[in-house]
Amino acid sequence: MARLTRRSVIRGSIGLVAAGTLARPYIANAAATTAEVWWVQGFVQEEDVAFKKIVADYEKASGNKIDYSIIPFAPGRQKIVAAMQTGVVPDMFTNNPIEIGALYAWDGKLVDVSDVVATQREEFTETALANNYLYNNIEKKRSFYGVPYTTATLPNHVWRPLVEKAGYKMDDIPKTWDAYYDFFKEVQKKLKAQGARNVYGLGLNVTTNGNDPNNVFNYFLTAYGGAGMVMMGGHEAESQPFRASEAAIRGFWKHYRSLMGD
């Protein structure tokens, strides 16, 4: 039986699953033949089925054991934070929420996995690499403290039947940023004029926790010229105006306020 290490587990499974980043605590047992993995529950059952198949295939091929737990998002976050505080940690966990990779790397609590990333670096996008090239404030350096295995897009979902009920066609939706959002305010007015209740033209996330508010702000930041503000090494892009941040906040608030006042 080949000896299972935390690096060999990642090398064997990287790129086969679909969620965030594998973050690996520094206290875990690297020489064990069983690896403990905490995995975030999928939005649909097929995601969990696929993960279980990956585990089964790996165990069959290697003779090693993956002791996994599939945990919903919110309980998983609590479990990870508690584990990192006590030092009783698994070998690997998904970065749930995504910010914890950077936070724990800063504190020096994650293993440098640059050697793992190097074996398949050409398979990763620059965005995936940049999001895992993190700063360790204990060692005063940047390195890879997570292995990316998926990327995602940030979509706007449009409910076509409601657009049509308001008297519009999908082709009527503008293709520019502010006009796009202004259009759905008019949809809201038309629906409410027809007697619809509890209907809003936009669903904007305004909370102090979770990934969704960060994602929505990133929509606006990119739209107002803020893409690429911070480069791979953590330095500012010389040509990138930071006033894009202010413009994004003002733009977001303008749309949110108008919806609430209608």
PDB file of C-alpha atoms in Angstrom:
ATOM      1  CA  MET A   1       0.000   0.000   0.000  1.00  0.00           C
ATOM      2  CA  ALA A   2       1.353   3.424  -0.945  1.00  0.00           C
ATOM      3  CA  ARG A   3       1.684   5.755   1.981  1.00  0.00           C
ATOM      4  CA  LEU A   4      -0.994   8.429   1.994  1.00  0.00           C
ATOM      5  CA  THR A   5       0.163  11.969   2.599  1.00  0.00           C
ATOM      6  CA  ARG A   6      -1.770  15.200   2.455  1.00  0.00           C
ATOM      7  CA  ARG A   7       0.069  16.157  -0.733  1.00  0.00           C
ATOM      8  CA  SER A   8      -0.599  12.831  -2.441  1.00  0.00           C
ATOM      9  CA  VAL A   9      -4.318  13.130  -1.725  1.00  0.00           C
ATOM     10  CA  ILE A  10      -4.473  16.498  -3.436  1.00  0.00           C
ATOM     11  CA  ARG A  11      -2.378  15.329  -6.380  1.00  0.00           C
ATOM     12  CA  GLY A  12      -4.707  12.389  -6.866  1.00  0.00           C
ATOM     13  CA  SER A  13      -7.960  14.290  -6.758  1.00  0.00           C
ATOM     14  CA  ILE A  14      -7.278  17.817  -7.954  1.00  0.00           C
ATOM     15  CA  GLY A  15      -9.472  19.010 -10.782  1.00  0.00           C
ATOM     16  CA  LEU A  16     -12.108  16.332 -10.288  1.00  0.00           C
ATOM     17  CA  VAL A  17     -14.416  18.124  -7.914  1.00  0.00           C
ATOM     18  CA  ALA A  18     -16.368  21.382  -8.082  1.00  0.00           C
ATOM     19  CA  ALA A  19     -16.405  23.866  -5.266  1.00  0.00           C
ATOM     20  CA  GLY A  20     -13.806  26.288  -3.895  1.00  0.00           C
ATOM     21  CA  THR A  21     -10.252  25.737  -2.694  1.00  0.00           C
ATOM     22  CA  LEU A  22      -8.713  23.032  -0.541  1.00  0.00           C
ATOM     23  CA  ALA A  23      -7.206  24.632   2.531  1.00  0.00           C
ATOM     24  CA  ARG A  24      -5.027  22.392   4.666  1.00  0.00           C
ATOM     25  CA  PRO A  25      -4.434  23.090   8.365  1.00  0.00           C
ATOM     26  CA  TYR A  26      -0.924  22.895   9.699  1.00  0.00           C
ATOM     27  CA  ILE A  27      -1.510  20.478  12.611  1.00  0.00           C
ATOM     28  CA  ALA A  28      -2.945  17.550  10.626  1.00  0.00           C
ATOM     29  CA  ASN A  29      -1.149  14.178  10.529  1.00  0.00           C
ATOM     30  CA  ALA A  30       0.735  13.944   7.228  1.00  0.00           C
ATOM     31  CA  ALA A  31       1.865  10.317   7.613  1.00  0.00           C
ATOM     32  CA  ALA A  32      -1.506   8.648   8.186  1.00  0.00           C
ATOM     33  CA  THR A  33      -3.041   6.193   5.718  1.00  0.00           C
ATOM     34  CA  THR A  34      -6.464   7.738   6.336  1.00  0.00           C
ATOM     35  CA  ALA A  35      -7.094  11.389   5.482  1.00  0.00           C
ATOM     36  CA  GLU A  36      -9.924  13.341   7.063  1.00  0.00           C
ATOM     37  CA  VAL A  37     -11.715  15.661   4.641  1.00  0.00           C
ATOM     38  CA  TRP A  38     -14.533  18.128   5.299  1.00  0.00           C
ATOM     39  CA  TRP A  39     -16.502  18.811   2.151  1.00  0.00           C
ATOM     40  CA  VAL A  40     -19.229  21.374   1.569  1.00  0.00           C
ATOM     41  CA  GLN A  41     -22.641  19.985   0.654  1.00  0.00           C
ATOM     42  CA  GLY A  42     -23.690  20.579  -2.939  1.00  0.00           C
ATOM     43  CA  PHE A  43     -26.672  22.634  -4.001  1.00  0.00           C
ATOM     44  CA  VAL A  44     -28.025  19.570  -5.799  1.00  0.00           C
ATOM     45  CA  GLN A  45     -27.715  15.894  -4.882  1.00  0.00           C
ATOM     46  CA  GLU A  46     -25.678  15.124  -7.998  1.00  0.00           C
ATOM     47  CA  GLU A  47     -22.764  17.130  -6.606  1.00  0.00           C
ATOM     48  CA  ASP A  48     -22.568  14.949  -3.498  1.00  0.00           C
ATOM     49  CA  VAL A  49     -22.940  11.779  -5.568  1.00  0.00           C
ATOM     50  CA  ALA A  50     -20.054  12.897  -7.794  1.00  0.00           C
ATOM     51  CA  PHE A  51     -17.833  13.654  -4.794  1.00  0.00           C
ATOM     52  CA  LYS A  52     -18.537  10.232  -3.259  1.00  0.00           C
ATOM     53  CA  LYS A  53     -17.632   8.567  -6.545  1.00  0.00           C
ATOM     54  CA  ILE A  54     -14.336  10.462  -6.674  1.00  0.00           C
ATOM     55  CA  VAL A  55     -13.543   9.275  -3.156  1.00  0.00           C
ATOM     56  CA  ALA A  56     -14.474   5.681  -3.989  1.00  0.00           C
ATOM     57  CA  ASP A  57     -12.361   5.714  -7.152  1.00  0.00           C
ATOM     58  CA  TYR A  58      -9.384   7.137  -5.271  1.00  0.00           C
ATOM     59  CA  GLU A  59      -9.665   4.594  -2.464  1.00  0.00           C
ATOM     60  CA  LYS A  60      -9.867   1.741  -4.955  1.00  0.00           C
ATOM     61  CA  ALA A  61      -6.857   2.969  -6.907  1.00  0.00           C
ATOM     62  CA  SER A  62      -4.659   3.792  -3.920  1.00  0.00           C
ATOM     63  CA  GLY A  63      -5.708   1.397  -1.182  1.00  0.00           C
ATOM     64  CA  ASN A  64      -5.931   4.388   1.161  1.00  0.00           C
ATOM     65  CA  LYS A  65      -8.954   5.681   3.014  1.00  0.00           C
ATOM     66  CA  ILE A  66     -10.727   9.050   2.868  1.00  0.00           C
ATOM     67  CA  ASP A  67     -12.731   9.734   6.005  1.00  0.00           C
ATOM     68  CA  TYR A  68     -15.027  12.468   4.690  1.00  0.00           C
ATOM     69  CA  SER A  69     -17.883  14.515   6.044  1.00  0.00           C
ATOM     70  CA  ILE A  70     -20.302  16.348   3.746  1.00  0.00           C
ATOM     71  CA  ILE A  71     -21.520  19.392   5.659  1.00  0.00           C
ATOM     72  CA  PRO A  72     -23.964  22.190   4.718  1.00  0.00           C
ATOM     73  CA  PHE A  73     -22.465  25.645   4.228  1.00  0.00           C
ATOM     74  CA  ALA A  74     -23.389  27.368   7.496  1.00  0.00           C
ATOM     75  CA  PRO A  75     -22.606  24.482   9.898  1.00  0.00           C
ATOM     76  CA  GLY A  76     -19.435  23.819   7.918  1.00  0.00           C
ATOM     77  CA  ARG A  77     -18.205  27.352   8.458  1.00  0.00           C
ATOM     78  CA  GLN A  78     -18.812  27.101  12.186  1.00  0.00           C
ATOM     79  CA  LYS A  79     -17.054  23.736  12.326  1.00  0.00           C
ATOM     80  CA  ILE A  80     -13.975  25.016  10.497  1.00  0.00           C
ATOM     81  CA  VAL A  81     -13.634  28.117  12.684  1.00  0.00           C
ATOM     82  CA  ALA A  82     -14.002  26.057  15.857  1.00  0.00           C
ATOM     83  CA  ALA A  83     -11.434  23.530  14.653  1.00  0.00           C
ATOM     84  CA  MET A  84      -8.864  26.163  13.779  1.00  0.00           C
ATOM     85  CA  GLN A  85      -9.307  27.749  17.181  1.00  0.00           C
ATOM     86  CA  THR A  86      -8.797  24.487  19.057  1.00  0.00           C
ATOM     87  CA  GLY A  87      -6.175  22.938  16.787  1.00  0.00           C
ATOM     88  CA  VAL A  88      -8.224  19.745  16.311  1.00  0.00           C
ATOM     89  CA  VAL A  89      -8.367  19.908  12.541  1.00  0.00           C
ATOM     90  CA  PRO A  90      -8.939  17.662   9.508  1.00  0.00           C
ATOM     91  CA  ASP A  91      -6.323  17.082   6.841  1.00  0.00           C
ATOM     92  CA  MET A  92      -8.235  19.088   4.263  1.00  0.00           C
ATOM     93  CA  PHE A  93     -11.312  21.285   4.023  1.00  0.00           C
ATOM     94  CA  THR A  94     -12.921  23.483   1.419  1.00  0.00           C
ATOM     95  CA  ASN A  95     -12.473  27.217   1.924  1.00  0.00           C
ATOM     96  CA  ASN A  96     -15.931  27.864   3.258  1.00  0.00           C
ATOM     97  CA  PRO A  97     -16.370  30.788   3.234  1.00  0.00           C
ATOM     98  CA  ILE A  98     -13.875  31.742   0.570  1.00  0.00           C
ATOM     99  CA  GLU A  99     -12.222  34.421   2.711  1.00  0.00           C
ATOM    100  CA  ILE A 100     -10.809  31.951   5.218  1.00  0.00           C
ATOM    101  CA  GLY A 101      -8.032  30.853   2.878  1.00  0.00           C
ATOM    102  CA  ALA A 102      -6.511  34.325   2.961  1.00  0.00           C
ATOM    103  CA  LEU A 103      -7.210  34.781   6.682  1.00  0.00           C
ATOM    104  CA  TYR A 104      -5.616  31.521   7.804  1.00  0.00           C
ATOM    105  CA  ALA A 105      -2.707  31.902   5.401  1.00  0.00           C
ATOM    106  CA  TRP A 106      -2.077  35.338   6.947  1.00  0.00           C
ATOM    107  CA  ASP A 107      -1.961  33.733  10.389  1.00  0.00           C
ATOM    108  CA  GLY A 108       0.457  31.049   9.192  1.00  0.00           C
ATOM    109  CA  LYS A 109      -2.001  28.221   9.835  1.00  0.00           C
ATOM    110  CA  LEU A 110      -2.010  26.613   6.378  1.00  0.00           C
ATOM    111  CA  VAL A 111       0.533  24.412   4.633  1.00  0.00           C
ATOM    112  CA  ASP A 112       2.410  25.841   1.657  1.00  0.00           C
ATOM    113  CA  VAL A 113       1.254  23.712  -1.295  1.00  0.00           C
ATOM    114  CA  SER A 114       3.337  25.353  -4.019  1.00  0.00           C
ATOM    115  CA  ASP A 115       4.786  21.959  -4.984  1.00  0.00           C
ATOM    116  CA  VAL A 116       1.279  20.604  -5.557  1.00  0.00           C
ATOM    117  CA  VAL A 117       0.229  23.579  -7.679  1.00  0.00           C
ATOM    118  CA  ALA A 118       3.444  23.301  -9.701  1.00  0.00           C
ATOM    119  CA  THR A 119       2.550  19.802 -10.945  1.00  0.00           C
ATOM    120  CA  GLN A 120      -0.471  21.160 -12.804  1.00  0.00           C
ATOM    121  CA  ARG A 121       0.056  24.905 -12.969  1.00  0.00           C
ATOM    122  CA  GLU A 122      -0.541  25.073 -16.712  1.00  0.00           C
ATOM    123  CA  GLU A 123      -4.065  23.718 -16.143  1.00  0.00           C
ATOM    124  CA  PHE A 124      -5.107  26.688 -13.987  1.00  0.00           C
ATOM    125  CA  THR A 125      -6.364  30.084 -15.062  1.00  0.00           C
ATOM    126  CA  GLU A 126      -4.485  33.141 -13.841  1.00  0.00           C
ATOM    127  CA  THR A 127      -7.537  34.101 -11.791  1.00  0.00           C
ATOM    128  CA  ALA A 128      -7.532  30.756 -10.002  1.00  0.00           C
ATOM    129  CA  LEU A 129      -3.832  31.083  -9.235  1.00  0.00           C
ATOM    130  CA  ALA A 130      -4.135  34.676  -8.044  1.00  0.00           C
ATOM    131  CA  ASN A 131      -6.887  33.756  -5.606  1.00  0.00           C
ATOM    132  CA  ASN A 132      -4.653  31.189  -3.932  1.00  0.00           C
ATOM    133  CA  TYR A 133      -1.360  33.088  -3.958  1.00  0.00           C
ATOM    134  CA  LEU A 134      -1.720  34.370  -0.414  1.00  0.00           C
ATOM    135  CA  TYR A 135       0.336  36.311   2.083  1.00  0.00           C
ATOM    136  CA  ASN A 136       1.726  34.648   5.199  1.00  0.00           C
ATOM    137  CA  ASN A 137       2.287  37.384   7.763  1.00  0.00           C
ATOM    138  CA  ILE A 138       4.289  35.035  10.008  1.00  0.00           C
ATOM    139  CA  GLU A 139       6.848  34.152   7.353  1.00  0.00           C
ATOM    140  CA  LYS A 140       6.468  37.526   5.560  1.00  0.00           C
ATOM    141  CA  LYS A 141       6.010  36.003   2.119  1.00  0.00           C
ATOM    142  CA  ARG A 142       3.422  35.107  -0.482  1.00  0.00           C
ATOM    143  CA  SER A 143       2.908  31.544  -1.651  1.00  0.00           C
ATOM    144  CA  PHE A 144       0.223  29.049  -2.597  1.00  0.00           C
ATOM    145  CA  TYR A 145      -1.752  28.050   0.479  1.00  0.00           C
ATOM    146  CA  GLY A 146      -4.635  26.456  -1.402  1.00  0.00           C
ATOM    147  CA  VAL A 147      -5.136  24.352  -4.510  1.00  0.00           C
ATOM    148  CA  PRO A 148      -7.835  25.661  -6.876  1.00  0.00           C
ATOM    149  CA  TYR A 149     -10.058  23.098  -8.492  1.00  0.00           C
ATOM    150  CA  THR A 150     -12.896  25.091  -9.991  1.00  0.00           C
ATOM    151  CA  THR A 151     -13.864  28.515 -11.246  1.00  0.00           C
ATOM    152  CA  ALA A 152     -17.262  30.140 -11.256  1.00  0.00           C
ATOM    153  CA  THR A 153     -19.174  32.908 -12.977  1.00  0.00           C
ATOM    154  CA  LEU A 154     -21.451  35.489 -11.382  1.00  0.00           C
ATOM    155  CA  PRO A 155     -24.748  35.414 -13.294  1.00  0.00           C
ATOM    156  CA  ASN A 156     -27.836  37.576 -13.219  1.00  0.00           C
ATOM    157  CA  HIS A 157     -30.932  35.397 -13.224  1.00  0.00           C
ATOM    158  CA  VAL A 158     -33.909  36.865 -15.084  1.00  0.00           C
ATOM    159  CA  TRP A 159     -37.445  35.540 -14.586  1.00  0.00           C
ATOM    160  CA  ARG A 160     -38.729  35.656 -18.158  1.00  0.00           C
ATOM    161  CA  PRO A 161     -42.461  35.091 -17.379  1.00  0.00           C
ATOM    162  CA  LEU A 162     -42.504  38.185 -15.159  1.00  0.00           C
ATOM    163  CA  VAL A 163     -40.728  40.276 -17.794  1.00  0.00           C
ATOM    164  CA  GLU A 164     -43.374  39.207 -20.313  1.00  0.00           C
ATOM    165  CA  LYS A 165     -46.208  39.717 -17.847  1.00  0.00           C
ATOM    166  CA  ALA A 166     -45.061  43.316 -17.477  1.00  0.00           C
ATOM    167  CA  GLY A 167     -45.474  43.744 -21.238  1.00  0.00           C
ATOM    168  CA  TYR A 168     -41.842  43.419 -22.316  1.00  0.00           C
ATOM    169  CA  LYS A 169     -39.795  40.948 -24.328  1.00  0.00           C
ATOM    170  CA  MET A 170     -36.394  39.587 -23.393  1.00  0.00           C
ATOM    171  CA  ASP A 171     -34.957  41.441 -26.379  1.00  0.00           C
ATOM    172  CA  ASP A 172     -36.033  44.692 -24.723  1.00  0.00           C
ATOM    173  CA  ILE A 173     -33.485  44.271 -21.932  1.00  0.00           C
ATOM    174  CA  PRO A 174     -30.641  46.798 -22.420  1.00  0.00           C
ATOM    175  CA  LYS A 175     -27.066  45.656 -22.851  1.00  0.00           C
ATOM    176  CA  THR A 176     -25.379  48.428 -20.833  1.00  0.00           C
ATOM    177  CA  TRP A 177     -24.970  48.324 -17.050  1.00  0.00           C
ATOM    178  CA  ASP A 178     -27.112  51.089 -15.544  1.00  0.00           C
ATOM    179  CA  ALA A 179     -29.740  50.833 -18.259  1.00  0.00           C
ATOM    180  CA  TYR A 180     -29.981  47.096 -17.588  1.00  0.00           C
ATOM    181  CA  TYR A 181     -30.815  47.625 -13.924  1.00  0.00           C
ATOM    182  CA  ASP A 182     -33.084  50.594 -14.624  1.00  0.00           C
ATOM    183  CA  PHE A 183     -35.105  48.381 -16.959  1.00  0.00           C
ATOM    184  CA  PHE A 184     -36.089  46.026 -14.158  1.00  0.00           C
ATOM    185  CA  LYS A 185     -37.266  48.909 -12.018  1.00  0.00           C
ATOM    186  CA  GLU A 186     -39.793  49.622 -14.753  1.00  0.00           C
ATOM    187  CA  VAL A 187     -40.758  45.958 -14.799  1.00  0.00           C
ATOM    188  CA  GLN A 188     -41.440  46.211 -11.081  1.00  0.00           C
ATOM    189  CA  LYS A 189     -43.646  49.278 -11.563  1.00  0.00           C
ATOM    190  CA  LYS A 190     -45.676  47.601 -14.304  1.00  0.00           C
ATOM    191  CA  LEU A 191     -46.217  44.455 -12.238  1.00  0.00           C
ATOM    192  CA  LYS A 192     -47.291  46.400  -9.168  1.00  0.00           C
ATOM    193  CA  ALA A 193     -49.669  48.432 -11.319  1.00  0.00           C
ATOM    194  CA  GLN A 194     -51.283  45.102 -12.235  1.00  0.00           C
ATOM    195  CA  GLY A 195     -51.792  44.324  -8.550  1.00  0.00           C
ATOM    196  CA  ALA A 196     -48.759  42.108  -7.963  1.00  0.00           C
ATOM    197  CA  ARG A 197     -47.563  42.145  -4.367  1.00  0.00           C
ATOM    198  CA  ASN A 198     -44.145  41.372  -2.915  1.00  0.00           C
ATOM    199  CA  VAL A 199     -42.524  41.619  -6.342  1.00  0.00           C
ATOM    200  CA  TYR A 200     -39.214  43.421  -6.822  1.00  0.00           C
ATOM    201  CA  GLY A 201     -37.397  44.127 -10.036  1.00  0.00           C
ATOM    202  CA  LEU A 202     -33.978  43.449  -8.538  1.00  0.00           C
ATOM    203  CA  GLY A 203     -32.707  41.112  -5.858  1.00  0.00           C
ATOM    204  CA  LEU A 204     -29.685  42.865  -4.389  1.00  0.00           C
ATOM    205  CA  ASN A 205     -27.912  41.201  -1.451  1.00  0.00           C
ATOM    206  CA  VAL A 206     -27.244  43.646   1.360  1.00  0.00           C
ATOM    207  CA  THR A 207     -25.950  41.737   4.380  1.00  0.00           C
ATOM    208  CA  THR A 208     -22.818  41.641   6.506  1.00  0.00           C
ATOM    209  CA  ASN A 209     -22.089  37.938   6.006  1.00  0.00           C
ATOM    210  CA  GLY A 210     -21.972  35.294   3.316  1.00  0.00           C
ATOM    211  CA  ASN A 211     -20.456  35.309  -0.155  1.00  0.00           C
ATOM    212  CA  ASP A 212     -23.420  36.763  -2.037  1.00  0.00           C
ATOM    213  CA  PRO A 213     -22.978  40.409  -0.929  1.00  0.00           C
ATOM    214  CA  ASN A 214     -19.300  40.262  -1.899  1.00  0.00           C
ATOM    215  CA  ASN A 215     -20.190  38.778  -5.269  1.00  0.00           C
ATOM    216  CA  VAL A 216     -22.825  41.413  -5.997  1.00  0.00           C
ATOM    217  CA  PHE A 217     -20.401  44.190  -5.095  1.00  0.00           C
ATOM    218  CA  ASN A 218     -17.858  42.612  -7.437  1.00  0.00           C
ATOM    219  CA  TYR A 219     -20.459  42.898 -10.223  1.00  0.00           C
ATOM    220  CA  PHE A 220     -20.632  46.630  -9.688  1.00  0.00           C
ATOM    221  CA  LEU A 221     -16.911  47.090  -9.067  1.00  0.00           C
ATOM    222  CA  THR A 222     -16.097  45.430 -12.385  1.00  0.00           C
ATOM    223  CA  ALA A 223     -18.799  47.372 -14.233  1.00  0.00           C
ATOM    224  CA  TYR A 224     -17.449  50.688 -12.953  1.00  0.00           C
ATOM    225  CA  GLY A 225     -13.882  49.974 -14.001  1.00  0.00           C
ATOM    226  CA  GLY A 226     -12.489  48.255 -10.921  1.00  0.00           C
ATOM    227  CA  ALA A 227     -11.377  44.964 -12.472  1.00  0.00           C
ATOM    228  CA  GLY A 228      -7.694  44.219 -11.954  1.00  0.00           C
ATOM    229  CA  MET A 229      -7.214  46.739  -9.138  1.00  0.00           C
ATOM    230  CA  VAL A 230      -4.943  44.310  -7.296  1.00  0.00           C
ATOM    231  CA  MET A 231      -2.380  42.280  -9.204  1.00  0.00           C
ATOM    232  CA  MET A 232      -1.036  38.747  -8.668  1.00  0.00           C
ATOM    233  CA  GLY A 233       1.580  39.753  -6.106  1.00  0.00           C
ATOM    234  CA  GLY A 234      -0.856  41.853  -4.114  1.00  0.00           C
ATOM    235  CA  HIS A 235       0.275  45.217  -5.497  1.00  0.00           C
ATOM    236  CA  GLU A 236      -1.976  47.851  -7.007  1.00  0.00           C
ATOM    237  CA  ALA A 237      -2.329  48.194 -10.755  1.00  0.00           C
ATOM    238  CA  GLU A 238      -0.722  51.533 -11.625  1.00  0.00           C
ATOM    239  CA  SER A 239      -3.304  52.497 -14.218  1.00  0.00           C
ATOM    240  CA  GLN A 240      -6.327  51.424 -12.214  1.00  0.00           C
ATOM    241  CA  PRO A 241      -8.282  54.291 -10.591  1.00  0.00           C
ATOM    242  CA  PHE A 242      -9.443  53.422  -7.115  1.00  0.00           C
ATOM    243  CA  ARG A 243     -12.358  55.790  -7.520  1.00  0.00           C
ATOM    244  CA  ALA A 244     -14.059  52.795  -9.164  1.00  0.00           C
ATOM    245  CA  SER A 245     -14.782  51.524  -5.644  1.00  0.00           C
ATOM    246  CA  GLU A 246     -16.660  54.678  -4.746  1.00  0.00           C
ATOM    247  CA  ALA A 247     -18.533  54.627  -8.039  1.00  0.00           C
ATOM    248  CA  ALA A 248     -19.528  51.003  -7.459  1.00  0.00           C
ATOM    249  CA  ILE A 249     -20.879  51.759  -3.983  1.00  0.00           C
ATOM    250  CA  ARG A 250     -22.840  54.761  -5.244  1.00  0.00           C
ATOM    251  CA  GLY A 251     -24.200  52.793  -8.199  1.00  0.00           C
ATOM    252  CA  PHE A 252     -25.295  49.893  -6.031  1.00  0.00           C
ATOM    253  CA  TRP A 253     -26.938  52.177  -3.489  1.00  0.00           C
ATOM    254  CA  LYS A 254     -28.766  54.122  -6.205  1.00  0.00           C
ATOM    255  CA  HIS A 255     -30.502  51.019  -7.482  1.00  0.00           C
ATOM    256  CA  TYR A 256     -31.212  49.608  -4.042  1.00  0.00           C
ATOM    257  CA  ARG A 257     -32.672  52.870  -2.726  1.00  0.00           C
ATOM    258  CA  SER A 258     -34.919  53.365  -5.741  1.00  0.00           C
ATOM    259  CA  LEU A 259     -36.407  49.890  -5.331  1.00  0.00           C
ATOM    260  CA  MET A 260     -37.106  50.399  -1.650  1.00  0.00           C
ATOM    261  CA  GLY A 261     -38.753  53.737  -2.279  1.00  0.00           C
ATOM    262  CA  ASP A 262     -41.129  52.494  -4.937  1.00  0.00           C
TER     263      ASP A 262
END
